């Protein structure tokens, strides 16, 4: 169950609209269906979708489970970088959602993995089998999934212990003034827009991103980012925070930007200790064609 307490900034808003902003991963139509089906209560009472919330109201959402009948294997091509009996490493294309969620019940990485693999770890339930970590829909690059519970637990522990290697390539607005740097700023839900994350000291968690400047252009920089932590939208939020948002980022970036569908961000390198053999595994995925094209165009302009 998810619960939220309404503050003064949300007072007198329709409850369906408020839940969309608080939940951050669903549509208004879907929320209205939840309300109609009795999955939402305010102060322990059922309400209608047009209910206007008041300060101090407590909203409780008993989100219905995604049924297994909705998670059917789909014959979607996968760029498999590595696979064995325990793990599968995939180079995810930009535009593919990792797991089923409201508004994305088909065409996800999970649907493709279910078709490709005989089995996946069941730790994350029916909607997220095998999924150990996520990358955003419009971020391309490497992601590892677990084929059994032992592998899942082992990989999850490595993520918690910050021993995995995760390097990203990004094109950001502006010319960075330092060759190397670290952005150490806690990330939590944006208090003004609940669909976004933000650097904040309220209900936040530590977040650390290291970066290296690879190349500069007239109005953009090409950087390598290394994640020390893995917060939601971390690289996107951190570069927005230092006023160098990612090119093409529809949520944290500028309207006038480079011609790319979604943020110019690619998970290039992924490293971890193999859960069965104990060997150090390191994988890389080449920059996708859209980002290669952007860099070529920027170099020509210079």
Coordinates of C-alpha atoms in Angstrom, one line a residue:
X1 CA 0.0 0.0 0.0
X2 CA 1.2 3.5 -0.8
X3 CA 0.2 6.4 1.4
X4 CA 0.6 10.2 1.1
X5 CA -0.3 13.1 3.3
X6 CA -1.5 16.2 1.4
X7 CA 0.3 19.5 2.0
X8 CA -0.9 23.0 1.3
X9 CA 0.6 23.1 -2.2
X10 CA -1.8 20.4 -3.3
X11 CA -5.0 21.6 -1.5
X12 CA -8.2 21.8 -3.6
X13 CA -6.7 19.7 -6.5
X14 CA -8.7 16.8 -7.9
X15 CA -7.6 13.5 -6.3
X16 CA -7.0 11.8 -9.6
X17 CA -4.7 14.6 -10.7
X18 CA -2.9 14.5 -7.3
X19 CA -2.3 10.7 -7.4
X20 CA -0.8 11.0 -10.9
X21 CA 1.7 13.5 -9.7
X22 CA 2.5 11.6 -6.5
X23 CA 2.7 8.2 -8.1
X24 CA 4.9 9.4 -11.0
X25 CA 4.4 6.3 -13.1
X26 CA 0.8 6.1 -14.2
X27 CA -1.9 7.8 -16.3
X28 CA -4.9 9.8 -15.1
X29 CA -7.2 7.3 -16.8
X30 CA -5.6 4.4 -14.9
X31 CA -5.9 6.3 -11.6
X32 CA -9.6 7.0 -12.3
X33 CA -10.1 3.2 -12.8
X34 CA -8.4 2.5 -9.5
X35 CA -10.7 5.0 -7.7
X36 CA -13.8 3.6 -9.4
X37 CA -12.7 0.0 -8.3
X38 CA -12.3 1.1 -4.7
X39 CA -8.5 0.9 -4.5
X40 CA -8.2 4.5 -3.2
X41 CA -9.3 5.9 0.1
X42 CA -9.0 9.3 1.7
X43 CA -8.9 9.3 5.5
X44 CA -10.1 5.7 5.2
X45 CA -13.1 6.6 3.2
X46 CA -13.9 5.8 -0.5
X47 CA -14.1 8.9 -2.7
X48 CA -14.9 9.8 -6.3
X49 CA -12.3 11.0 -8.9
X50 CA -13.5 14.6 -8.6
X51 CA -12.9 14.8 -4.9
X52 CA -10.9 17.9 -4.0
X53 CA -8.1 17.0 -1.5
X54 CA -7.5 19.1 1.6
X55 CA -4.4 19.8 3.6
X56 CA -3.6 16.9 6.0
X57 CA -5.8 14.4 4.0
X58 CA -4.2 10.9 4.0
X59 CA -4.5 9.2 0.7
X60 CA -4.1 5.4 0.7
X61 CA -3.6 3.5 -2.6
X62 CA -3.9 -0.3 -2.6
X63 CA -2.4 -0.7 -6.1
X64 CA -3.7 -3.8 -7.8
X65 CA -1.1 -6.3 -8.7
X66 CA -0.3 -6.7 -12.4
X67 CA -1.8 -10.0 -13.3
X68 CA 0.4 -12.7 -14.8
X69 CA -2.0 -13.0 -17.7
X70 CA -0.9 -9.5 -18.7
X71 CA 2.8 -10.5 -18.8
X72 CA 3.0 -12.7 -21.9
X73 CA 6.2 -13.5 -23.7
X74 CA 6.7 -11.4 -26.8
X75 CA 9.0 -12.2 -29.7
X76 CA 11.0 -8.9 -29.5
X77 CA 14.6 -8.9 -30.8
X78 CA 17.2 -8.5 -28.1
X79 CA 20.8 -7.4 -28.4
X80 CA 22.3 -9.9 -26.0
X81 CA 25.8 -9.0 -24.9
X82 CA 26.3 -12.0 -22.6
X83 CA 24.3 -14.9 -21.3
X84 CA 24.8 -18.0 -19.2
X85 CA 22.7 -20.1 -16.7
X86 CA 22.7 -17.3 -14.1
X87 CA 22.6 -13.9 -15.8
X88 CA 21.8 -12.2 -19.1
X89 CA 23.3 -8.8 -20.1
X90 CA 21.3 -6.9 -22.7
X91 CA 22.0 -3.7 -24.7
X92 CA 18.6 -2.0 -24.3
X93 CA 17.5 0.3 -27.1
X94 CA 16.3 3.8 -26.4
X95 CA 12.5 3.9 -26.2
X96 CA 12.1 0.5 -24.6
X97 CA 10.5 0.3 -21.1
X98 CA 12.2 -2.1 -18.7
X99 CA 9.2 -3.7 -17.0
X100 CA 5.4 -3.5 -17.3
X101 CA 3.7 -0.5 -15.6
X102 CA 0.6 1.6 -16.1
X103 CA 0.6 2.7 -19.7
X104 CA 3.2 0.1 -20.7
X105 CA 1.7 -3.4 -20.7
X106 CA 3.4 -4.7 -23.8
X107 CA 6.7 -4.3 -25.6
X108 CA 8.8 -4.1 -22.5
X109 CA 12.2 -5.7 -21.8
X110 CA 10.5 -8.1 -19.5
X111 CA 8.2 -9.3 -22.3
X112 CA 11.2 -9.9 -24.5
X113 CA 13.2 -11.7 -21.7
X114 CA 10.3 -14.0 -21.0
X115 CA 10.3 -15.1 -24.7
X116 CA 14.1 -15.4 -24.8
X117 CA 14.8 -17.1 -21.5
X118 CA 13.5 -20.4 -20.0
X119 CA 13.4 -18.9 -16.6
X120 CA 14.0 -15.7 -14.6
X121 CA 14.4 -14.8 -11.0
X122 CA 11.0 -14.4 -9.3
X123 CA 12.2 -12.1 -6.5
X124 CA 10.6 -9.0 -7.9
X125 CA 7.3 -10.7 -8.6
X126 CA 5.3 -11.3 -11.8
X127 CA 5.7 -7.8 -13.2
X128 CA 9.5 -7.6 -12.8
X129 CA 10.9 -11.1 -13.1
X130 CA 14.7 -11.1 -13.1
X131 CA 15.0 -7.3 -13.0
X132 CA 17.8 -6.3 -10.7
X133 CA 18.2 -2.6 -11.7
X134 CA 16.6 -0.3 -14.2
X135 CA 17.6 2.3 -16.8
X136 CA 15.1 4.8 -18.0
X137 CA 12.9 4.2 -21.1
X138 CA 14.8 6.8 -23.2
X139 CA 18.2 5.8 -21.9
X140 CA 20.0 3.1 -24.1
X141 CA 22.6 0.7 -22.9
X142 CA 23.5 -2.2 -20.7
X143 CA 21.2 -3.9 -18.1
X144 CA 21.7 -7.2 -16.4
X145 CA 18.8 -9.5 -15.4
X146 CA 19.0 -12.5 -13.1
X147 CA 17.9 -16.0 -14.1
X148 CA 17.6 -17.4 -10.6
X149 CA 17.0 -16.1 -7.1
X150 CA 20.6 -16.7 -6.0
X151 CA 22.0 -14.6 -8.8
X152 CA 19.4 -11.9 -8.1
X153 CA 20.3 -11.6 -4.4
X154 CA 24.0 -11.6 -5.2
X155 CA 23.7 -8.9 -7.8
X156 CA 21.4 -6.8 -5.6
X157 CA 23.9 -7.0 -2.8
X158 CA 26.6 -5.7 -5.1
X159 CA 24.4 -2.8 -6.0
X160 CA 23.8 -2.0 -2.3
X161 CA 27.5 -2.3 -1.6
X162 CA 28.3 0.0 -4.5
X163 CA 30.8 -2.5 -6.0
X164 CA 29.3 -2.6 -9.5
X165 CA 30.8 -0.6 -12.3
X166 CA 28.4 1.6 -14.2
X167 CA 29.7 4.1 -16.7
X168 CA 27.5 6.2 -18.9
X169 CA 28.1 8.5 -21.9
X170 CA 26.1 11.7 -22.1
X171 CA 25.8 14.9 -24.1
X172 CA 25.0 17.8 -22.0
X173 CA 24.1 21.5 -22.6
X174 CA 26.9 24.0 -22.1
X175 CA 30.7 23.8 -21.8
X176 CA 31.8 22.2 -18.5
X177 CA 34.5 24.2 -16.8
X178 CA 36.3 21.1 -15.2
X179 CA 37.9 18.1 -16.8
X180 CA 36.8 15.9 -13.9
X181 CA 34.3 16.4 -11.1
X182 CA 32.0 14.8 -8.6
X183 CA 28.4 15.8 -8.0
X184 CA 27.5 14.8 -4.4
X185 CA 24.0 15.9 -3.8
X186 CA 21.0 14.0 -2.3
X187 CA 18.1 13.2 -4.5
X188 CA 14.4 12.9 -3.5
X189 CA 11.0 13.5 -4.9
X190 CA 10.5 17.1 -6.3
X191 CA 8.2 18.9 -3.8
X192 CA 6.7 21.1 -6.6
X193 CA 6.3 18.4 -9.2
X194 CA 5.9 14.9 -7.9
X195 CA 6.5 13.3 -11.3
X196 CA 10.1 14.5 -11.1
X197 CA 13.1 14.0 -8.8
X198 CA 15.2 16.8 -7.5
X199 CA 18.3 17.6 -5.4
X200 CA 16.7 18.2 -2.0
X201 CA 17.3 17.7 1.7
X202 CA 13.8 16.5 2.3
X203 CA 13.0 12.8 2.2
X204 CA 16.1 12.3 0.1
X205 CA 18.9 9.7 -0.2
X206 CA 22.6 10.3 -0.8
X207 CA 23.5 10.4 -4.5
X208 CA 27.0 10.6 -6.0
X209 CA 27.9 11.0 -9.7
X210 CA 31.5 11.3 -10.9
X211 CA 32.2 12.7 -14.4
X212 CA 35.0 13.1 -16.9
X213 CA 34.9 15.6 -19.7
X214 CA 35.6 13.9 -23.0
X215 CA 35.0 16.6 -25.6
X216 CA 33.6 20.1 -25.8
X217 CA 31.7 21.9 -28.6
X218 CA 30.3 25.4 -29.0
X219 CA 27.3 24.9 -26.7
X220 CA 27.6 21.2 -25.6
X221 CA 29.9 18.8 -23.7
X222 CA 30.4 15.1 -24.1
X223 CA 31.0 13.4 -20.8
X224 CA 31.5 10.0 -19.2
X225 CA 29.6 9.5 -15.9
X226 CA 30.3 7.0 -13.2
X227 CA 27.6 6.1 -10.8
X228 CA 28.5 5.6 -7.2
X229 CA 24.9 5.4 -6.2
X230 CA 21.8 4.5 -8.3
X231 CA 19.0 6.9 -7.6
X232 CA 16.0 7.4 -9.9
X233 CA 17.0 9.7 -12.8
X234 CA 20.3 10.4 -11.0
X235 CA 22.5 11.6 -13.9
X236 CA 19.7 13.6 -15.4
X237 CA 18.9 15.3 -12.0
X238 CA 22.5 15.9 -11.1
X239 CA 23.4 17.6 -14.4
X240 CA 20.2 19.6 -14.3
X241 CA 21.3 20.7 -10.8
X242 CA 24.6 22.0 -12.0
X243 CA 22.8 23.8 -14.9
X244 CA 24.1 21.5 -17.6
X245 CA 21.0 19.3 -18.4
X246 CA 21.2 16.4 -20.8
X247 CA 20.5 17.2 -24.4
X248 CA 17.0 16.0 -25.4
X249 CA 15.9 15.4 -21.8
X250 CA 12.1 15.9 -21.9
X251 CA 11.7 16.1 -18.2
X252 CA 14.8 18.0 -16.9
X253 CA 16.2 19.6 -20.1
X254 CA 15.8 22.7 -22.3
X255 CA 13.1 23.0 -25.0
X256 CA 15.8 24.2 -27.5
X257 CA 18.0 21.2 -27.8
X258 CA 19.5 18.6 -30.1
X259 CA 17.4 16.4 -32.4
X260 CA 17.1 13.2 -30.4
X261 CA 14.1 11.3 -29.0
X262 CA 14.7 11.4 -25.3
X263 CA 17.9 12.2 -23.3
X264 CA 21.3 11.7 -24.9
X265 CA 22.4 9.1 -22.3
X266 CA 23.9 5.7 -22.9
X267 CA 24.8 3.0 -20.3
X268 CA 28.1 2.1 -21.9
X269 CA 29.9 -0.1 -19.3
X270 CA 28.6 -2.6 -16.8
X271 CA 30.8 -4.6 -14.4
X272 CA 30.0 -7.0 -11.6
X273 CA 31.2 -10.1 -9.8
X274 CA 29.6 -13.2 -11.3
X275 CA 27.2 -14.7 -8.7
X276 CA 28.3 -18.3 -9.4
X277 CA 32.0 -18.2 -10.4
X278 CA 33.2 -15.1 -8.5
X279 CA 34.9 -13.8 -11.6
X280 CA 35.0 -10.1 -12.4
X281 CA 32.7 -9.5 -15.4
X282 CA 33.0 -6.3 -17.5
X283 CA 30.8 -5.5 -20.5
X284 CA 30.5 -2.6 -22.9
X285 CA 28.0 -1.5 -25.5
X286 CA 28.9 0.9 -28.4
X287 CA 27.3 4.3 -28.6
X288 CA 23.9 4.1 -30.4
X289 CA 23.6 5.5 -33.9
X290 CA 21.6 8.5 -32.8
X291 CA 24.2 9.8 -30.3
X292 CA 27.0 9.0 -32.8
X293 CA 25.2 11.2 -35.4
X294 CA 24.8 14.0 -32.9
X295 CA 28.5 14.0 -32.1
X296 CA 29.4 14.0 -35.8
X297 CA 27.1 17.0 -36.4
X298 CA 28.6 18.9 -33.4
X299 CA 32.1 18.3 -34.6
X300 CA 31.2 19.6 -38.1
X301 CA 29.8 22.8 -36.5
X302 CA 33.0 23.4 -34.7

